[in-house]
């Protein structure tokens, strides 16, 4: 049995689904209001995650530079 496409909302929002799962989820999304709502709620997540990753990366780089 295949996993429910409902579980793919976060992965879809983050862009980490493989091509096949991406296509399956997009077909599902066209008809599932619940997933559409969740996707709208999650649509702002990737930006702050990228910013956090950059901040942490900069902190690590600064730590390496100051320790030498």
Short mmCIF file of N, CA, C and O in Angstrom, two decimals:
data_model
loop_
_atom_site.label_atom_id
_atom_site.label_comp_id
_atom_site.label_asym_id
_atom_site.label_seq_id
_atom_site.Cartn_x
_atom_site.Cartn_y
_atom_site.Cartn_z
N UNK A 1 0.84 -1.18 0.00
CA UNK A 1 0.00 0.00 0.00
C UNK A 1 0.89 1.25 0.00
O UNK A 1 1.83 1.36 0.76
N UNK A 2 0.58 2.20 -0.85
CA UNK A 2 1.34 3.43 -0.94
C UNK A 2 0.99 4.36 0.21
O UNK A 2 -0.15 4.38 0.67
N UNK A 3 1.96 5.15 0.67
CA UNK A 3 1.67 6.11 1.74
C UNK A 3 0.70 7.17 1.24
O UNK A 3 0.64 7.49 0.06
N UNK A 4 -0.05 7.74 2.16
CA UNK A 4 -1.02 8.78 1.83
C UNK A 4 -0.29 10.02 1.35
O UNK A 4 0.69 10.44 1.95
N UNK A 5 -0.78 10.66 0.27
CA UNK A 5 -0.16 11.90 -0.20
C UNK A 5 -0.26 13.02 0.83
O UNK A 5 0.49 13.98 0.76
N UNK A 6 -1.19 12.89 1.80
CA UNK A 6 -1.31 13.93 2.82
C UNK A 6 0.00 14.13 3.58
O UNK A 6 0.28 15.22 4.05
N UNK A 7 0.79 13.09 3.69
CA UNK A 7 2.05 13.16 4.43
C UNK A 7 3.14 13.90 3.66
O UNK A 7 4.19 14.19 4.22
N UNK A 8 2.89 14.20 2.39
CA UNK A 8 3.92 14.82 1.55
C UNK A 8 3.85 16.34 1.50
O UNK A 8 4.63 16.96 0.81
N UNK A 9 2.94 16.96 2.24
CA UNK A 9 2.77 18.40 2.16
C UNK A 9 4.06 19.14 2.53
O UNK A 9 4.52 20.02 1.80
N UNK A 10 4.65 18.81 3.65
CA UNK A 10 5.88 19.49 4.09
C UNK A 10 7.02 19.23 3.11
O UNK A 10 7.76 20.15 2.76
N UNK A 11 7.17 17.99 2.68
CA UNK A 11 8.23 17.67 1.73
C UNK A 11 8.03 18.43 0.42
O UNK A 11 8.99 18.91 -0.18
N UNK A 12 6.80 18.55 -0.01
CA UNK A 12 6.48 19.31 -1.23
C UNK A 12 6.84 20.78 -1.03
O UNK A 12 7.49 21.39 -1.89
N UNK A 13 6.46 21.35 0.10
CA UNK A 13 6.74 22.76 0.38
C UNK A 13 8.24 23.02 0.42
O UNK A 13 8.69 24.09 0.00
N UNK A 14 9.01 22.06 0.90
CA UNK A 14 10.46 22.21 0.98
C UNK A 14 11.16 21.84 -0.33
O UNK A 14 12.36 22.05 -0.47
N UNK A 15 10.41 21.25 -1.27
CA UNK A 15 10.99 20.89 -2.56
C UNK A 15 11.88 19.68 -2.53
O UNK A 15 12.83 19.57 -3.31
N UNK A 16 11.59 18.72 -1.63
CA UNK A 16 12.47 17.56 -1.50
C UNK A 16 11.86 16.26 -2.03
O UNK A 16 12.46 15.20 -1.89
N UNK A 17 10.68 16.33 -2.65
CA UNK A 17 10.08 15.13 -3.24
C UNK A 17 10.81 14.77 -4.53
O UNK A 17 11.21 15.67 -5.28
N UNK A 18 10.94 13.47 -4.79
CA UNK A 18 11.48 13.09 -6.09
C UNK A 18 10.43 13.38 -7.16
O UNK A 18 9.29 13.73 -6.85
N UNK A 19 10.80 13.28 -8.40
CA UNK A 19 9.92 13.68 -9.51
C UNK A 19 8.58 12.94 -9.50
O UNK A 19 7.52 13.55 -9.65
N UNK A 20 8.62 11.64 -9.28
CA UNK A 20 7.39 10.85 -9.28
C UNK A 20 6.46 11.26 -8.14
O UNK A 20 5.26 11.48 -8.33
N UNK A 21 7.01 11.36 -6.93
CA UNK A 21 6.19 11.76 -5.78
C UNK A 21 5.67 13.18 -5.94
O UNK A 21 4.56 13.49 -5.53
N UNK A 22 6.47 14.04 -6.53
CA UNK A 22 6.06 15.43 -6.78
C UNK A 22 4.82 15.45 -7.69
O UNK A 22 3.85 16.15 -7.40
N UNK A 23 4.87 14.68 -8.76
CA UNK A 23 3.74 14.63 -9.69
C UNK A 23 2.49 14.04 -9.04
O UNK A 23 1.38 14.54 -9.22
N UNK A 24 2.67 12.97 -8.26
CA UNK A 24 1.54 12.35 -7.55
C UNK A 24 0.93 13.35 -6.58
O UNK A 24 -0.29 13.50 -6.51
N UNK A 25 1.78 14.05 -5.83
CA UNK A 25 1.26 15.01 -4.86
C UNK A 25 0.55 16.16 -5.56
O UNK A 25 -0.51 16.61 -5.09
N UNK A 26 1.08 16.65 -6.66
CA UNK A 26 0.41 17.75 -7.36
C UNK A 26 -0.98 17.35 -7.85
O UNK A 26 -1.91 18.14 -7.77
N UNK A 27 -1.12 16.12 -8.32
CA UNK A 27 -2.46 15.64 -8.73
C UNK A 27 -3.39 15.59 -7.52
O UNK A 27 -4.54 15.99 -7.59
N UNK A 28 -2.88 15.09 -6.42
CA UNK A 28 -3.65 15.01 -5.18
C UNK A 28 -4.04 16.42 -4.70
O UNK A 28 -5.18 16.66 -4.30
N UNK A 29 -3.09 17.33 -4.77
CA UNK A 29 -3.29 18.69 -4.28
C UNK A 29 -4.43 19.40 -5.01
O UNK A 29 -5.15 20.20 -4.41
N UNK A 30 -4.61 19.10 -6.27
CA UNK A 30 -5.68 19.74 -7.06
C UNK A 30 -7.07 19.46 -6.47
O UNK A 30 -7.98 20.25 -6.65
N UNK A 31 -7.20 18.35 -5.76
CA UNK A 31 -8.51 17.94 -5.27
C UNK A 31 -8.65 17.95 -3.75
O UNK A 31 -9.74 17.74 -3.25
N UNK A 32 -7.56 18.19 -3.04
CA UNK A 32 -7.60 18.07 -1.58
C UNK A 32 -7.50 19.45 -0.92
O UNK A 32 -6.41 20.03 -0.83
N UNK A 33 -8.62 19.93 -0.46
CA UNK A 33 -8.66 21.25 0.18
C UNK A 33 -7.82 21.27 1.46
O UNK A 33 -7.15 22.26 1.77
N UNK A 34 -7.83 20.17 2.19
CA UNK A 34 -7.05 20.07 3.42
C UNK A 34 -5.55 20.30 3.15
O UNK A 34 -4.88 21.05 3.86
N UNK A 35 -5.04 19.66 2.11
CA UNK A 35 -3.62 19.81 1.77
C UNK A 35 -3.34 21.20 1.20
O UNK A 35 -2.27 21.76 1.43
N UNK A 36 -4.29 21.77 0.48
CA UNK A 36 -4.12 23.14 -0.04
C UNK A 36 -3.96 24.12 1.12
O UNK A 36 -3.10 25.00 1.08
N UNK A 37 -4.79 23.96 2.13
CA UNK A 37 -4.72 24.84 3.31
C UNK A 37 -3.38 24.65 4.02
O UNK A 37 -2.70 25.62 4.37
N UNK A 38 -3.00 23.40 4.24
CA UNK A 38 -1.74 23.13 4.93
C UNK A 38 -0.55 23.67 4.13
O UNK A 38 0.38 24.24 4.70
N UNK A 39 -0.60 23.53 2.82
CA UNK A 39 0.48 24.03 1.98
C UNK A 39 0.58 25.56 2.08
O UNK A 39 1.67 26.11 2.18
N UNK A 40 -0.56 26.25 2.09
CA UNK A 40 -0.53 27.71 2.26
C UNK A 40 0.11 28.07 3.60
O UNK A 40 0.89 29.01 3.69
N UNK A 41 -0.23 27.32 4.63
CA UNK A 41 0.33 27.59 5.96
C UNK A 41 1.84 27.34 5.99
O UNK A 41 2.58 28.03 6.68
N UNK A 42 2.29 26.34 5.24
CA UNK A 42 3.71 25.98 5.23
C UNK A 42 4.51 26.78 4.20
O UNK A 42 5.75 26.70 4.20
N UNK A 43 3.86 27.53 3.35
CA UNK A 43 4.55 28.18 2.24
C UNK A 43 5.61 29.18 2.69
O UNK A 43 6.52 29.50 1.94
N UNK A 44 5.50 29.65 3.92
CA UNK A 44 6.47 30.62 4.41
C UNK A 44 7.65 29.95 5.14
O UNK A 44 8.59 30.63 5.53
N UNK A 45 7.62 28.66 5.30
CA UNK A 45 8.65 27.95 6.07
C UNK A 45 10.01 27.92 5.37
O UNK A 45 11.03 28.16 6.03
N UNK A 46 10.10 27.65 4.07
CA UNK A 46 11.44 27.53 3.47
C UNK A 46 12.32 28.78 3.62
O UNK A 46 13.51 28.66 3.88
N UNK A 47 11.76 29.97 3.51
CA UNK A 47 12.56 31.19 3.64
C UNK A 47 13.24 31.30 5.00
O UNK A 47 14.47 31.47 5.07
N UNK A 48 12.48 31.22 6.10
CA UNK A 48 13.12 31.28 7.42
C UNK A 48 14.11 30.14 7.66
O UNK A 48 15.13 30.34 8.31
N UNK A 49 13.82 28.95 7.13
CA UNK A 49 14.77 27.84 7.29
C UNK A 49 16.08 28.14 6.57
O UNK A 49 17.16 27.86 7.10
N UNK A 50 15.99 28.70 5.37
CA UNK A 50 17.20 29.07 4.65
C UNK A 50 17.98 30.14 5.41
O UNK A 50 19.21 30.08 5.49
N UNK A 51 17.27 31.12 5.97
CA UNK A 51 17.93 32.18 6.74
C UNK A 51 18.61 31.60 7.97
O UNK A 51 19.75 31.97 8.30
N UNK A 52 17.95 30.69 8.65
CA UNK A 52 18.54 30.04 9.83
C UNK A 52 19.79 29.26 9.44
O UNK A 52 20.81 29.33 10.11
N UNK A 53 19.71 28.54 8.34
CA UNK A 53 20.86 27.77 7.87
C UNK A 53 22.03 28.71 7.55
O UNK A 53 23.17 28.43 7.90
N UNK A 54 21.75 29.84 6.90
CA UNK A 54 22.81 30.81 6.59
C UNK A 54 23.42 31.39 7.87
O UNK A 54 24.63 31.50 7.99
N UNK A 55 22.55 31.73 8.83
CA UNK A 55 23.03 32.28 10.11
C UNK A 55 23.94 31.28 10.81
O UNK A 55 24.99 31.65 11.33
N UNK A 56 23.52 30.04 10.85
CA UNK A 56 24.33 29.01 11.53
C UNK A 56 25.64 28.80 10.79
O UNK A 56 26.69 28.63 11.41
N UNK A 57 25.58 28.80 9.47
CA UNK A 57 26.78 28.62 8.67
C UNK A 57 27.75 29.77 8.91
O UNK A 57 28.95 29.56 9.07
N UNK A 58 27.22 30.99 8.95
CA UNK A 58 28.07 32.15 9.21
C UNK A 58 28.69 32.07 10.60
O UNK A 58 29.85 32.41 10.78
N UNK A 59 27.93 31.62 11.59
CA UNK A 59 28.43 31.49 12.96
C UNK A 59 29.57 30.48 13.01
O UNK A 59 30.59 30.70 13.67
N UNK A 60 29.41 29.37 12.31
CA UNK A 60 30.44 28.34 12.28
C UNK A 60 31.69 28.89 11.60
O UNK A 60 32.81 28.72 12.08
N UNK A 61 31.49 29.58 10.46
CA UNK A 61 32.64 30.16 9.74
C UNK A 61 33.36 31.19 10.60
O UNK A 61 34.58 31.24 10.63
N UNK A 62 32.62 32.03 11.32
CA UNK A 62 33.22 33.04 12.19
C UNK A 62 33.99 32.37 13.33
O UNK A 62 35.06 32.83 13.71
N UNK A 63 33.47 31.29 13.86
CA UNK A 63 34.14 30.56 14.92
C UNK A 63 35.46 29.96 14.44
O UNK A 63 36.46 29.96 15.16
N UNK A 64 35.47 29.48 13.23
CA UNK A 64 36.70 28.91 12.66
C UNK A 64 37.72 30.00 12.43
O UNK A 64 38.90 29.81 12.69
N UNK A 65 37.29 31.14 11.95
CA UNK A 65 38.21 32.24 11.65
C UNK A 65 38.80 32.82 12.92
O UNK A 65 40.01 33.09 13.00
N UNK A 66 38.00 32.98 13.94
CA UNK A 66 38.49 33.60 15.18
C UNK A 66 39.37 32.65 16.01
O UNK A 66 40.13 33.08 16.86
N UNK A 67 39.28 31.37 15.76
CA UNK A 67 40.08 30.42 16.54
C UNK A 67 41.46 30.20 15.95
O UNK A 67 42.27 29.52 16.52
N UNK A 68 41.74 30.81 14.81
CA UNK A 68 43.06 30.65 14.18
C UNK A 68 43.92 31.85 14.37
O UNK A 68 43.72 32.91 14.51
#
